[in-house]
């Protein structure tokens, strides 16, 4: 499977705008957003740098859309998977873990960009990303509180962040194993961490 497809509404047929975002994500991950110019992004998708401005007002606009879009996808995906899993909190946790593992394995550049460049976003966009992320974390917290009713929300929130750290280490840890094997390893480790 192609990586970093979370930016595409239709991964099989990405729009030019989505192709630009994907190329920008890859370049930002490799060099950092501040070291990449609009001309670099244009060259990666086969257009001149100025042609990028038909789709995005600036490089910061690309970064903002990239990070907002993936945050929206995570929130919507996590929420729908928990609802589809029924009332069993362990089934809910397993579906959340599988969802996050798939996201992490399929979108390593986006994870790298988020970790390194979120602080580069202008205030309003950064606040929007953080709001969406807090809501996604709370989806996990609700499931973890149901599994650990005496632990309390702060403890479950810390647990959720620890599980994210484990799963989202894939840009650094996933290269040596086949995808299916890495997915199984991450899911097993994440479940053990979340339920211990």
C-alpha positions as a printed Julia matrix, in Angstrom:
196×3 Matrix{Float64}:
   0.0    0.0     0.0
   1.19   3.53   -0.74
   2.09   5.5     2.35
   0.69   8.79    3.56
  -2.7    8.28    1.93
  -4.58   9.77    4.91
  -4.51  13.08    3.05
  -6.58  11.66    0.18
 -10.36  11.45   -0.01
  -9.87   8.73   -2.65
  -6.46   7.1    -2.24
  -6.68   5.47   -5.68
  -7.3    8.8    -7.43
  -5.89  11.7    -5.43
  -6.68  15.2    -6.64
  -3.84  17.55   -7.61
  -4.33  19.33   -4.27
  -3.96  16.0    -2.45
  -0.89  15.1    -4.53
   0.66  18.4    -3.49
  -0.11  17.73    0.18
   1.38  14.25   -0.03
   4.57  15.51   -1.69
   4.82  18.31    0.86
   4.38  15.81    3.71
   7.22  13.68    2.37
   9.53  16.66    1.89
   8.62  18.2     5.26
   9.32  14.84    6.94
  12.7   14.53    5.25
  13.92  18.11    5.77
  11.54  19.97    8.06
   8.93  22.39    6.76
  11.19  25.44    7.14
  13.86  23.9     4.87
  11.44  23.15    2.02
  10.45  25.76   -0.54
   7.33  25.97   -2.66
   9.52  25.25   -5.7
  10.64  21.99   -4.07
   7.04  20.89   -3.59
   6.17  21.89   -7.14
   9.09  19.91   -8.55
   7.98  16.84   -6.6
   4.58  16.87   -8.31
   5.79  18.02  -11.72
   4.6   21.63  -11.7
   6.32  24.96  -11.28
   6.46  26.41   -7.8
   4.12  29.29   -8.69
   1.49  26.77   -9.89
   1.23  25.61   -6.27
  -0.35  28.97   -5.43
  -3.44  28.0    -7.43
  -4.06  25.41   -4.71
  -2.5   26.91   -1.56
  -1.91  30.49   -0.44
   1.42  29.57    1.18
   3.6   26.78    2.49
   2.09  27.39    5.93
  -1.35  26.83    4.4
  -0.16  23.42    3.15
   1.15  22.51    6.59
  -2.05  23.69    8.27
  -4.34  21.77    5.94
  -2.17  18.67    6.27
  -2.28  18.63   10.07
  -5.93  19.67   10.37
  -7.0   17.05    7.82
  -5.23  14.16    9.54
  -6.54  15.26   12.94
 -10.09  15.3    11.56
  -9.57  11.85   10.02
  -8.28  10.39   13.27
 -11.19  11.8    15.28
 -13.84  10.66   12.8
 -12.24   7.25   12.31
 -11.75   6.57   16.01
 -15.27   7.68   16.88
 -16.9    5.55   14.18
 -14.85   2.47   15.04
 -15.74   2.65   18.72
 -19.42   2.97   17.82
 -19.19   0.0    15.45
 -17.43  -2.16   18.06
 -20.49  -2.29   20.32
 -20.57  -1.94   24.09
 -17.6   -4.15   24.99
 -14.71  -1.85   26.02
 -12.07  -4.47   25.14
 -13.5   -4.77   21.61
 -13.54  -0.96   21.43
  -9.9   -0.8    22.53
  -8.83  -3.41   20.01
 -10.51  -1.58   17.15
  -8.93   1.72   18.24
  -5.52   0.08   18.41
  -5.94  -1.51   14.97
  -7.04   1.85   13.55
  -4.08   3.74   15.06
  -1.6    1.03   14.0
  -2.88   1.16   10.41
  -2.68   4.95   10.44
   0.85   4.92   11.83
   2.15   2.3     9.4
   0.49   3.92    6.4
   1.41   7.54    7.21
   4.96   7.75    8.57
   5.73  11.12    6.99
   2.62  12.67    8.53
   3.6   11.44   11.97
   7.08  12.91   11.55
   5.69  16.23   10.28
   3.22  16.42   13.15
   5.88  15.73   15.76
   8.38  18.18   14.34
   6.33  20.95   12.72
   3.13  21.41   14.74
   4.89  24.22   16.58
   5.44  26.0    13.24
   1.72  26.46   12.62
   0.18  29.88   13.16
  -1.8   30.16   16.41
  -5.34  29.61   15.1
  -4.46  26.54   13.06
  -2.32  25.08   15.86
  -5.22  25.58   18.28
  -7.6   23.85   15.88
  -5.26  20.84   15.53
  -4.84  20.62   19.3
  -8.63  20.77   19.85
  -9.19  17.94   17.39
  -6.39  15.91   18.95
  -7.76  16.39   22.46
 -11.14  15.12   21.27
  -9.45  12.06   19.71
  -7.56  11.38   22.94
 -10.85  11.58   24.86
 -12.3    8.84   22.64
  -9.48   6.63   23.91
  -9.84   7.87   27.49
 -13.53   6.92   27.59
 -12.67   3.38   26.48
  -9.78   3.1    28.94
 -11.92   4.39   31.83
 -14.45   1.67   31.04
 -11.63  -0.9    31.18
 -10.04   0.61   34.32
 -12.95   2.12   36.27
 -10.91   2.78   39.41
  -8.0    4.42   37.58
  -9.63   7.76   36.81
  -9.49   9.89   33.69
  -6.05  11.51   34.29
  -4.39   8.09   34.62
  -6.21   6.79   31.55
  -5.23   9.9    29.58
  -1.57   9.31   30.47
  -1.99   5.67   29.43
  -3.5    6.72   26.09
  -0.57   9.04   25.37
   1.89   6.27   26.25
   0.13   3.92   23.81
   0.24   6.62   21.1
   3.97   6.99   21.7
   4.48   3.27   21.25
   2.39   3.03   18.1
   3.58   6.29   16.56
   7.23   5.23   16.87
   6.79   3.54   13.47
   8.74   6.13   11.45
  11.76   4.93   13.45
  10.88   1.29   14.16
   8.91  -0.19   11.25
  11.6   -0.55    8.6
  13.0   -3.93    9.58
   9.82  -6.04    9.56
   7.15  -6.82    6.97
   4.06  -4.64    7.47
   1.78  -7.44    8.71
   4.35  -8.6    11.24
   4.94  -5.05   12.47
   1.19  -4.43   12.74
   0.74  -7.55   14.86
   3.7   -6.65   17.08
   2.47  -3.09   17.64
  -1.11  -4.19   18.32
   0.01  -6.82   20.82
   2.31  -4.41   22.63
  -0.26  -1.6    22.62
  -2.99  -3.84   24.04
  -0.63  -5.07   26.75
   0.26  -1.49   27.67
  -3.36  -0.33   27.62
  -4.7   -3.2    29.71
  -1.85  -3.73   32.2
